[in-house]
Amino acid sequence: MPFLVGYAGTPDPAFPISPPGLSYLHGKPALRKDLAFATDFVQRLVARGVRVRAVNHSVYNGFFEDTHQAAHLTTPEGVVEVVFFPYDVATQVKVTRSYDAEGGVYVFAVQRHPSDPEPTVIDSPCDMAVMMEGKLFILTDSEKLAKEVRQALHPGT
């Protein structure tokens, strides 16, 4: 059986290879410079025992006009999307939740400003998918992970 053969070329500068967003240095998480805004959040999760496997930029980077800092965290229990706002989201953002029985998903209507005519709609299989904590807007895709994130943010509860 032949081996796959080909020329080993140099990387294409038009498509640079990025190092992983997360690495561990002496047991502590270290993030790439372009993801440094998420360092404190990741460290809190890891300190609480959440096994964060990877950190990358999130699709929510351009989702909200108020910020372009969002991270996608992968864990064995699921995914965390966290958006970092420059203001306290709990006092500025209104989220209403409903359940779509036909689609089997929870629907979250996110209204960032009272003047927004139409809220932004996010759907999730998890009823605890959206959390707001200080300047953080957090989305998870599993009940277990949502509880772990909440406990990491509020260690005494």
Tab-separated table of N, CA and C in Angstrom:
chain	number	residue	atom	x	y	z
A	1	MET	N	0.839	-1.165	0.000
A	1	MET	CA	0.000	0.000	0.000
A	1	MET	C	0.893	1.239	0.000
A	2	PRO	N	0.709	2.135	-0.953
A	2	PRO	CA	1.582	3.309	-1.038
A	2	PRO	C	1.237	4.345	0.029
A	3	PHE	N	2.254	5.086	0.412
A	3	PHE	CA	2.054	6.208	1.317
A	3	PHE	C	1.560	7.401	0.523
A	4	LEU	N	0.906	8.301	1.213
A	4	LEU	CA	0.540	9.552	0.552
A	4	LEU	C	1.820	10.339	0.330
A	5	VAL	N	2.005	10.831	-0.853
A	5	VAL	CA	3.217	11.574	-1.160
A	5	VAL	C	2.849	12.949	-1.672
A	6	GLY	N	3.754	13.845	-1.539
A	6	GLY	CA	3.556	15.198	-2.040
A	6	GLY	C	4.727	16.041	-1.611
A	7	TYR	N	4.755	17.232	-2.115
A	7	TYR	CA	5.838	18.140	-1.771
A	7	TYR	C	5.499	18.854	-0.474
A	8	ALA	N	6.470	18.901	0.414
A	8	ALA	CA	6.296	19.655	1.651
A	8	ALA	C	6.719	21.082	1.354
A	9	GLY	N	5.764	21.962	1.314
A	9	GLY	CA	6.073	23.349	0.993
A	9	GLY	C	6.071	24.214	2.232
A	10	THR	N	6.418	25.436	2.020
A	10	THR	CA	6.383	26.391	3.119
A	10	THR	C	4.953	26.879	3.285
A	11	PRO	N	4.586	27.323	4.486
A	11	PRO	CA	3.224	27.819	4.683
A	11	PRO	C	2.932	29.019	3.791
A	12	ASP	N	1.726	29.111	3.344
A	12	ASP	CA	1.293	30.215	2.497
A	12	ASP	C	1.094	31.450	3.365
A	13	PRO	N	1.815	32.555	3.105
A	13	PRO	CA	1.662	33.753	3.943
A	13	PRO	C	0.259	34.347	3.883
A	14	ALA	N	-0.493	34.027	2.852
A	14	ALA	CA	-1.872	34.532	2.773
A	14	ALA	C	-2.764	33.839	3.787
A	15	PHE	N	-2.365	32.650	4.225
A	15	PHE	CA	-3.125	31.887	5.209
A	15	PHE	C	-2.198	31.497	6.358
A	16	PRO	N	-1.877	32.468	7.237
A	16	PRO	CA	-0.941	32.153	8.317
A	16	PRO	C	-1.526	31.135	9.288
A	17	ILE	N	-0.656	30.319	9.840
A	17	ILE	CA	-1.073	29.319	10.815
A	17	ILE	C	-1.061	29.983	12.186
A	18	SER	N	-2.197	29.996	12.840
A	18	SER	CA	-2.286	30.605	14.163
A	18	SER	C	-2.011	29.548	15.223
A	19	PRO	N	-1.270	29.929	16.256
A	19	PRO	CA	-1.089	28.974	17.357
A	19	PRO	C	-2.409	28.788	18.080
A	20	PRO	N	-2.540	27.737	18.873
A	20	PRO	CA	-3.789	27.541	19.611
A	20	PRO	C	-4.097	28.759	20.487
A	21	GLY	N	-5.368	29.033	20.659
A	21	GLY	CA	-5.778	30.170	21.480
A	21	GLY	C	-5.496	29.947	22.944
A	22	LEU	N	-5.393	28.687	23.363
A	22	LEU	CA	-5.179	28.349	24.759
A	22	LEU	C	-4.045	27.354	24.892
A	23	SER	N	-3.164	27.634	25.816
A	23	SER	CA	-2.133	26.678	26.190
A	23	SER	C	-2.017	26.739	27.708
A	24	TYR	N	-1.377	25.756	28.270
A	24	TYR	CA	-1.208	25.727	29.722
A	24	TYR	C	0.270	25.853	30.041
A	25	LEU	N	0.596	26.802	30.900
A	25	LEU	CA	1.959	27.046	31.316
A	25	LEU	C	2.025	26.857	32.819
A	26	HIS	N	2.738	25.829	33.269
A	26	HIS	CA	2.836	25.489	34.695
A	26	HIS	C	1.444	25.266	35.308
A	27	GLY	N	0.561	24.652	34.529
A	27	GLY	CA	-0.774	24.328	35.021
A	27	GLY	C	-1.773	25.464	34.962
A	28	LYS	N	-1.340	26.642	34.512
A	28	LYS	CA	-2.243	27.794	34.427
A	28	LYS	C	-2.538	28.096	32.964
A	29	PRO	N	-3.780	28.508	32.681
A	29	PRO	CA	-4.121	28.812	31.289
A	29	PRO	C	-3.419	30.077	30.802
A	30	ALA	N	-2.913	30.008	29.584
A	30	ALA	CA	-2.290	31.155	28.926
A	30	ALA	C	-2.966	31.324	27.578
A	31	LEU	N	-3.464	32.530	27.309
A	31	LEU	CA	-4.173	32.792	26.060
A	31	LEU	C	-3.310	33.608	25.110
A	32	ARG	N	-3.582	33.440	23.822
A	32	ARG	CA	-2.918	34.247	22.803
A	32	ARG	C	-3.221	35.717	23.048
A	33	LYS	N	-2.352	36.605	22.584
A	33	LYS	CA	-2.518	38.048	22.826
A	33	LYS	C	-3.855	38.569	22.325
A	34	ASP	N	-4.312	38.084	21.181
A	34	ASP	CA	-5.567	38.590	20.627
A	34	ASP	C	-6.788	38.082	21.391
A	35	LEU	N	-6.592	37.145	22.324
A	35	LEU	CA	-7.678	36.648	23.171
A	35	LEU	C	-7.473	37.022	24.638
A	36	ALA	N	-6.508	37.898	24.906
A	36	ALA	CA	-6.149	38.262	26.281
A	36	ALA	C	-7.332	38.808	27.073
A	37	PHE	N	-8.307	39.403	26.426
A	37	PHE	CA	-9.479	39.940	27.119
A	37	PHE	C	-10.253	38.859	27.870
A	38	ALA	N	-10.083	37.599	27.494
A	38	ALA	CA	-10.817	36.491	28.121
A	38	ALA	C	-10.017	35.788	29.218
A	39	THR	N	-8.805	36.241	29.497
A	39	THR	CA	-7.920	35.552	30.441
A	39	THR	C	-8.548	35.376	31.817
A	40	ASP	N	-9.064	36.440	32.410
A	40	ASP	CA	-9.632	36.356	33.758
A	40	ASP	C	-10.803	35.376	33.802
A	41	PHE	N	-11.671	35.424	32.800
A	41	PHE	CA	-12.829	34.535	32.745
A	41	PHE	C	-12.379	33.071	32.670
A	42	VAL	N	-11.428	32.779	31.803
A	42	VAL	CA	-10.937	31.405	31.650
A	42	VAL	C	-10.265	30.935	32.940
A	43	GLN	N	-9.467	31.785	33.555
A	43	GLN	CA	-8.805	31.415	34.803
A	43	GLN	C	-9.816	31.102	35.905
A	44	ARG	N	-10.907	31.850	35.970
A	44	ARG	CA	-11.943	31.583	36.979
A	44	ARG	C	-12.597	30.231	36.747
A	45	LEU	N	-12.860	29.905	35.487
A	45	LEU	CA	-13.460	28.609	35.177
A	45	LEU	C	-12.506	27.466	35.525
A	46	VAL	N	-11.255	27.599	35.136
A	46	VAL	CA	-10.264	26.552	35.397
A	46	VAL	C	-10.067	26.375	36.903
A	47	ALA	N	-10.014	27.484	37.646
A	47	ALA	CA	-9.851	27.408	39.101
A	47	ALA	C	-11.021	26.680	39.744
A	48	ARG	N	-12.181	26.753	39.154
A	48	ARG	CA	-13.380	26.084	39.672
A	48	ARG	C	-13.445	24.621	39.245
A	49	GLY	N	-12.540	24.202	38.352
A	49	GLY	CA	-12.511	22.804	37.929
A	49	GLY	C	-13.091	22.546	36.555
A	50	VAL	N	-13.489	23.592	35.849
A	50	VAL	CA	-13.987	23.416	34.484
A	50	VAL	C	-12.773	23.166	33.588
A	51	ARG	N	-12.834	22.087	32.830
A	51	ARG	CA	-11.717	21.723	31.949
A	51	ARG	C	-11.889	22.400	30.595
A	52	VAL	N	-11.262	23.537	30.438
A	52	VAL	CA	-11.329	24.275	29.182
A	52	VAL	C	-10.301	23.671	28.240
A	53	ARG	N	-10.777	23.186	27.096
A	53	ARG	CA	-9.885	22.531	26.132
A	53	ARG	C	-9.347	23.488	25.083
A	54	ALA	N	-10.182	24.452	24.682
A	54	ALA	CA	-9.765	25.374	23.622
A	54	ALA	C	-10.475	26.708	23.797
A	55	VAL	N	-9.792	27.762	23.365
A	55	VAL	CA	-10.372	29.109	23.350
A	55	VAL	C	-10.077	29.698	21.983
A	56	ASN	N	-11.104	30.242	21.359
A	56	ASN	CA	-10.974	30.874	20.050
A	56	ASN	C	-11.865	32.100	20.012
A	57	HIS	N	-11.784	32.839	18.926
A	57	HIS	CA	-12.708	33.948	18.746
A	57	HIS	C	-14.097	33.383	18.481
A	58	SER	N	-15.100	34.111	18.894
A	58	SER	CA	-16.483	33.668	18.780
A	58	SER	C	-17.174	34.286	17.572
A	59	VAL	N	-18.199	33.606	17.089
A	59	VAL	CA	-19.036	34.174	16.031
A	59	VAL	C	-19.779	35.407	16.539
A	60	TYR	N	-19.843	35.570	17.853
A	60	TYR	CA	-20.514	36.733	18.434
A	60	TYR	C	-19.619	37.971	18.452
A	61	ASN	N	-18.401	37.904	17.901
A	61	ASN	CA	-17.523	39.076	17.840
A	61	ASN	C	-18.206	40.249	17.156
A	62	GLY	N	-18.879	40.031	16.077
A	62	GLY	CA	-19.554	41.103	15.361
A	62	GLY	C	-21.058	41.091	15.547
A	63	PHE	N	-21.549	40.248	16.426
A	63	PHE	CA	-22.985	40.070	16.614
A	63	PHE	C	-23.630	41.297	17.246
A	64	PHE	N	-22.962	41.857	18.259
A	64	PHE	CA	-23.464	43.049	18.927
A	64	PHE	C	-22.628	44.239	18.474
A	65	GLU	N	-23.298	45.339	18.164
A	65	GLU	CA	-22.578	46.510	17.664
A	65	GLU	C	-21.746	47.194	18.744
A	66	ASP	N	-22.040	46.925	20.014
A	66	ASP	CA	-21.375	47.616	21.120
A	66	ASP	C	-19.988	47.069	21.427
A	67	THR	N	-19.666	45.881	20.959
A	67	THR	CA	-18.389	45.263	21.302
A	67	THR	C	-17.962	44.267	20.239
A	68	HIS	N	-16.663	44.062	20.170
A	68	HIS	CA	-16.110	43.063	19.257
A	68	HIS	C	-15.158	42.142	20.006
A	69	GLN	N	-15.433	41.951	21.290
A	69	GLN	CA	-14.634	41.041	22.102
A	69	GLN	C	-15.532	39.904	22.565
A	70	ALA	N	-15.362	38.760	21.925
A	70	ALA	CA	-16.150	37.581	22.284
A	70	ALA	C	-15.274	36.344	22.097
A	71	ALA	N	-15.419	35.403	23.027
A	71	ALA	CA	-14.607	34.189	22.988
A	71	ALA	C	-15.493	32.949	22.974
A	72	HIS	N	-15.010	31.921	22.307
A	72	HIS	CA	-15.663	30.619	22.197
A	72	HIS	C	-14.797	29.632	22.980
A	73	LEU	N	-15.347	29.059	24.047
A	73	LEU	CA	-14.606	28.110	24.877
A	73	LEU	C	-15.189	26.721	24.676
A	74	THR	N	-14.336	25.745	24.483
A	74	THR	CA	-14.757	24.360	24.334
A	74	THR	C	-14.376	23.604	25.595
A	75	THR	N	-15.342	22.871	26.161
A	75	THR	CA	-15.115	22.049	27.348
A	75	THR	C	-15.710	20.666	27.079
A	76	PRO	N	-15.394	19.672	27.893
A	76	PRO	CA	-16.007	18.354	27.706
A	76	PRO	C	-17.527	18.383	27.899
A	77	GLU	N	-18.033	19.331	28.662
A	77	GLU	CA	-19.471	19.403	28.931
A	77	GLU	C	-20.226	20.206	27.880
A	78	GLY	N	-19.516	20.932	27.035
A	78	GLY	CA	-20.184	21.741	26.019
A	78	GLY	C	-19.386	22.984	25.676
A	79	VAL	N	-20.103	23.957	25.161
A	79	VAL	CA	-19.494	25.177	24.654
A	79	VAL	C	-19.974	26.375	25.468
A	80	VAL	N	-19.061	27.323	25.686
A	80	VAL	CA	-19.401	28.605	26.304
A	80	VAL	C	-19.034	29.687	25.306
A	81	GLU	N	-19.973	30.562	25.042
A	81	GLU	CA	-19.705	31.771	24.260
A	81	GLU	C	-19.813	32.914	25.250
A	82	VAL	N	-18.796	33.750	25.332
A	82	VAL	CA	-18.827	34.868	26.262
A	82	VAL	C	-18.489	36.155	25.512
A	83	VAL	N	-19.359	37.144	25.677
A	83	VAL	CA	-19.186	38.445	25.041
A	83	VAL	C	-18.839	39.442	26.136
A	84	PHE	N	-17.787	40.211	25.920
A	84	PHE	CA	-17.310	41.191	26.894
A	84	PHE	C	-17.765	42.579	26.464
A	85	PHE	N	-18.645	43.179	27.257
A	85	PHE	CA	-19.166	44.511	26.958
A	85	PHE	C	-18.403	45.565	27.746
A	86	PRO	N	-18.423	46.811	27.273
A	86	PRO	CA	-17.762	47.888	28.014
A	86	PRO	C	-18.641	48.449	29.143
A	87	TYR	N	-19.828	47.913	29.338
A	87	TYR	CA	-20.737	48.372	30.381
A	87	TYR	C	-21.415	47.173	31.032
A	88	ASP	N	-22.086	47.429	32.141
A	88	ASP	CA	-22.788	46.380	32.885
A	88	ASP	C	-24.010	45.945	32.081
A	89	VAL	N	-23.958	44.748	31.519
A	89	VAL	CA	-25.043	44.298	30.650
A	89	VAL	C	-26.340	44.037	31.401
A	90	ALA	N	-26.249	43.656	32.669
A	90	ALA	CA	-27.459	43.346	33.439
A	90	ALA	C	-28.360	44.577	33.577
A	91	THR	N	-27.771	45.761	33.565
A	91	THR	CA	-28.581	46.976	33.682
A	91	THR	C	-28.960	47.550	32.321
A	92	GLN	N	-28.335	47.092	31.250
A	92	GLN	CA	-28.559	47.657	29.924
A	92	GLN	C	-29.305	46.728	28.961
A	93	VAL	N	-29.172	45.432	29.161
A	93	VAL	CA	-29.710	44.464	28.206
A	93	VAL	C	-30.903	43.742	28.825
A	94	LYS	N	-31.962	43.607	28.053
A	94	LYS	CA	-33.144	42.890	28.511
A	94	LYS	C	-33.277	41.603	27.693
A	95	VAL	N	-33.424	40.480	28.397
A	95	VAL	CA	-33.562	39.184	27.731
A	95	VAL	C	-34.873	38.552	28.174
A	96	THR	N	-35.683	38.148	27.213
A	96	THR	CA	-36.898	37.400	27.522
A	96	THR	C	-36.753	36.015	26.915
A	97	ARG	N	-37.260	35.030	27.641
A	97	ARG	CA	-37.113	33.637	27.229
A	97	ARG	C	-38.479	33.030	26.972
A	98	SER	N	-38.561	32.242	25.928
A	98	SER	CA	-39.771	31.468	25.647
A	98	SER	C	-39.334	30.107	25.120
A	99	TYR	N	-40.284	29.182	25.062
A	99	TYR	CA	-39.964	27.847	24.576
A	99	TYR	C	-40.749	27.582	23.301
A	100	ASP	N	-40.046	27.144	22.274
A	100	ASP	CA	-40.663	26.778	21.008
A	100	ASP	C	-40.831	25.261	21.006
A	101	ALA	N	-42.031	24.785	21.359
A	101	ALA	CA	-42.275	23.348	21.477
A	101	ALA	C	-42.118	22.636	20.136
A	102	GLU	N	-42.498	23.296	19.068
A	102	GLU	CA	-42.394	22.678	17.748
A	102	GLU	C	-40.929	22.448	17.360
A	103	GLY	N	-40.078	23.439	17.626
A	103	GLY	CA	-38.659	23.315	17.298
A	103	GLY	C	-37.855	22.642	18.397
A	104	GLY	N	-38.439	22.565	19.599
A	104	GLY	CA	-37.746	21.947	20.725
A	104	GLY	C	-36.587	22.770	21.248
A	105	VAL	N	-36.672	24.090	21.090
A	105	VAL	CA	-35.592	24.957	21.551
A	105	VAL	C	-36.154	26.113	22.376
A	106	TYR	N	-35.297	26.665	23.211
A	106	TYR	CA	-35.633	27.884	23.936
A	106	TYR	C	-35.232	29.058	23.054
A	107	VAL	N	-36.078	30.067	23.026
A	107	VAL	CA	-35.831	31.247	22.209
A	107	VAL	C	-35.594	32.427	23.138
A	108	PHE	N	-34.473	33.089	22.958
A	108	PHE	CA	-34.101	34.235	23.773
A	108	PHE	C	-34.150	35.482	22.902
A	109	ALA	N	-34.972	36.445	23.296
A	109	ALA	CA	-35.041	37.731	22.602
A	109	ALA	C	-34.179	38.709	23.385
A	110	VAL	N	-33.122	39.214	22.750
A	110	VAL	CA	-32.152	40.091	23.396
A	110	VAL	C	-32.353	41.507	22.883
A	111	GLN	N	-32.713	42.416	23.795
A	111	GLN	CA	-32.906	43.810	23.434
A	111	GLN	C	-31.810	44.620	24.120
A	112	ARG	N	-30.894	45.148	23.320
A	112	ARG	CA	-29.734	45.862	23.863
A	112	ARG	C	-30.055	47.284	24.289
A	113	HIS	N	-30.959	47.925	23.579
A	113	HIS	CA	-31.315	49.311	23.884
A	113	HIS	C	-32.837	49.430	23.868
A	114	PRO	N	-33.410	50.259	24.737
A	114	PRO	CA	-34.867	50.428	24.726
A	114	PRO	C	-35.394	50.917	23.377
A	115	SER	N	-34.548	51.590	22.608
A	115	SER	CA	-34.989	52.115	21.316
A	115	SER	C	-34.923	51.085	20.192
A	116	ASP	N	-34.378	49.889	20.462
A	116	ASP	CA	-34.318	48.852	19.428
A	116	ASP	C	-35.726	48.425	19.042
A	117	PRO	N	-36.093	48.569	17.762
A	117	PRO	CA	-37.442	48.169	17.359
A	117	PRO	C	-37.647	46.654	17.393
A	118	GLU	N	-36.618	45.891	17.051
A	118	GLU	CA	-36.701	44.436	17.024
A	118	GLU	C	-35.569	43.853	17.861
A	119	PRO	N	-35.885	42.966	18.776
A	119	PRO	CA	-34.801	42.334	19.540
A	119	PRO	C	-34.044	41.327	18.673
A	120	THR	N	-32.817	41.039	19.075
A	120	THR	CA	-32.018	40.000	18.432
A	120	THR	C	-32.461	38.667	19.015
A	121	VAL	N	-32.651	37.668	18.174
A	121	VAL	CA	-33.161	36.375	18.629
A	121	VAL	C	-32.047	35.324	18.573
A	122	ILE	N	-31.909	34.601	19.686
A	122	ILE	CA	-30.947	33.507	19.793
A	122	ILE	C	-31.733	32.282	20.247
A	123	ASP	N	-31.475	31.125	19.646
A	123	ASP	CA	-32.147	29.911	20.114
A	123	ASP	C	-31.116	28.930	20.664
A	124	SER	N	-31.578	28.099	21.614
A	124	SER	CA	-30.693	27.155	22.280
A	124	SER	C	-31.489	25.971	22.807
A	125	PRO	N	-30.868	24.790	22.877
A	125	PRO	CA	-31.547	23.651	23.485
A	125	PRO	C	-31.544	23.721	25.012
A	126	CYS	N	-30.798	24.656	25.584
A	126	CYS	CA	-30.628	24.761	27.032
A	126	CYS	C	-31.443	25.932	27.571
A	127	ASP	N	-32.246	25.701	28.624
A	127	ASP	CA	-33.060	26.796	29.152
A	127	ASP	C	-32.262	27.778	30.002
A	128	MET	N	-31.037	27.418	30.381
A	128	MET	CA	-30.179	28.330	31.128
A	128	MET	C	-29.092	28.889	30.221
A	129	ALA	N	-29.365	28.979	28.944
A	129	ALA	CA	-28.347	29.328	27.969
A	129	ALA	C	-27.795	30.729	28.128
A	130	VAL	N	-28.583	31.688	28.582
A	130	VAL	CA	-28.133	33.069	28.639
A	130	VAL	C	-27.952	33.504	30.085
A	131	MET	N	-26.768	34.045	30.373
A	131	MET	CA	-26.484	34.615	31.689
A	131	MET	C	-25.841	35.972	31.479
A	132	MET	N	-26.142	36.898	32.365
A	132	MET	CA	-25.507	38.203	32.330
A	132	MET	C	-24.866	38.443	33.689
A	133	GLU	N	-23.601	38.744	33.670
A	133	GLU	CA	-22.855	38.939	34.905
A	133	GLU	C	-21.904	40.105	34.712
A	134	GLY	N	-22.201	41.233	35.327
A	134	GLY	CA	-21.351	42.408	35.155
A	134	GLY	C	-21.275	42.799	33.694
A	135	LYS	N	-20.070	42.788	33.146
A	135	LYS	CA	-19.866	43.145	31.746
A	135	LYS	C	-19.883	41.932	30.819
A	136	LEU	N	-20.250	40.766	31.361
A	136	LEU	CA	-20.226	39.527	30.586
A	136	LEU	C	-21.619	39.107	30.153
A	137	PHE	N	-21.754	38.749	28.904
A	137	PHE	CA	-22.970	38.156	28.348
A	137	PHE	C	-22.558	36.747	27.945
A	138	ILE	N	-23.113	35.741	28.622
A	138	ILE	CA	-22.633	34.363	28.494
A	138	ILE	C	-23.723	33.467	27.925
A	139	LEU	N	-23.348	32.641	26.956
A	139	LEU	CA	-24.258	31.660	26.374
A	139	LEU	C	-23.628	30.284	26.532
A	140	THR	N	-24.413	29.317	26.961
A	140	THR	CA	-23.933	27.938	27.080
A	140	THR	C	-24.883	27.022	26.329
A	141	ASP	N	-24.437	25.798	26.088
A	141	ASP	CA	-25.295	24.857	25.370
A	141	ASP	C	-25.666	23.635	26.198
A	142	SER	N	-25.382	23.668	27.511
A	142	SER	CA	-25.792	22.546	28.349
A	142	SER	C	-26.112	23.031	29.759
A	143	GLU	N	-27.048	22.350	30.388
A	143	GLU	CA	-27.453	22.677	31.761
A	143	GLU	C	-26.282	22.546	32.722
A	144	LYS	N	-25.546	21.447	32.604
A	144	LYS	CA	-24.436	21.187	33.513
A	144	LYS	C	-23.381	22.287	33.401
A	145	LEU	N	-23.039	22.657	32.197
A	145	LEU	CA	-22.033	23.686	31.987
A	145	LEU	C	-22.525	25.042	32.483
A	146	ALA	N	-23.794	25.338	32.286
A	146	ALA	CA	-24.349	26.601	32.778
A	146	ALA	C	-24.211	26.685	34.294
A	147	LYS	N	-24.472	25.586	34.979
A	147	LYS	CA	-24.334	25.564	36.438
A	147	LYS	C	-22.879	25.744	36.859
A	148	GLU	N	-21.959	25.100	36.142
A	148	GLU	CA	-20.541	25.238	36.464
A	148	GLU	C	-20.057	26.675	36.256
A	149	VAL	N	-20.505	27.298	35.187
A	149	VAL	CA	-20.118	28.693	34.927
A	149	VAL	C	-20.671	29.596	36.022
A	150	ARG	N	-21.934	29.399	36.373
A	150	ARG	CA	-22.552	30.210	37.430
A	150	ARG	C	-21.799	30.044	38.760
A	151	GLN	N	-21.414	28.814	39.103
A	151	GLN	CA	-20.659	28.573	40.331
A	151	GLN	C	-19.268	29.180	40.274
A	152	ALA	N	-18.653	29.208	39.102
A	152	ALA	CA	-17.333	29.825	38.971
A	152	ALA	C	-17.419	31.334	39.155
A	153	LEU	N	-18.527	31.910	38.713
A	153	LEU	CA	-18.699	33.360	38.848
A	153	LEU	C	-19.149	33.753	40.245
A	154	HIS	N	-19.825	32.839	40.929
A	154	HIS	CA	-20.328	33.065	42.308
A	154	HIS	C	-19.891	31.893	43.172
A	155	PRO	N	-18.634	31.839	43.584
A	155	PRO	CA	-18.111	30.671	44.308
A	155	PRO	C	-18.849	30.323	45.598
A	156	GLY	N	-19.450	31.259	46.262
A	156	GLY	CA	-20.103	30.986	47.546
A	156	GLY	C	-21.508	30.419	47.429
A	157	THR	N	-22.030	30.317	46.214
A	157	THR	CA	-23.416	29.848	46.063
A	157	THR	C	-23.489	28.410	45.631
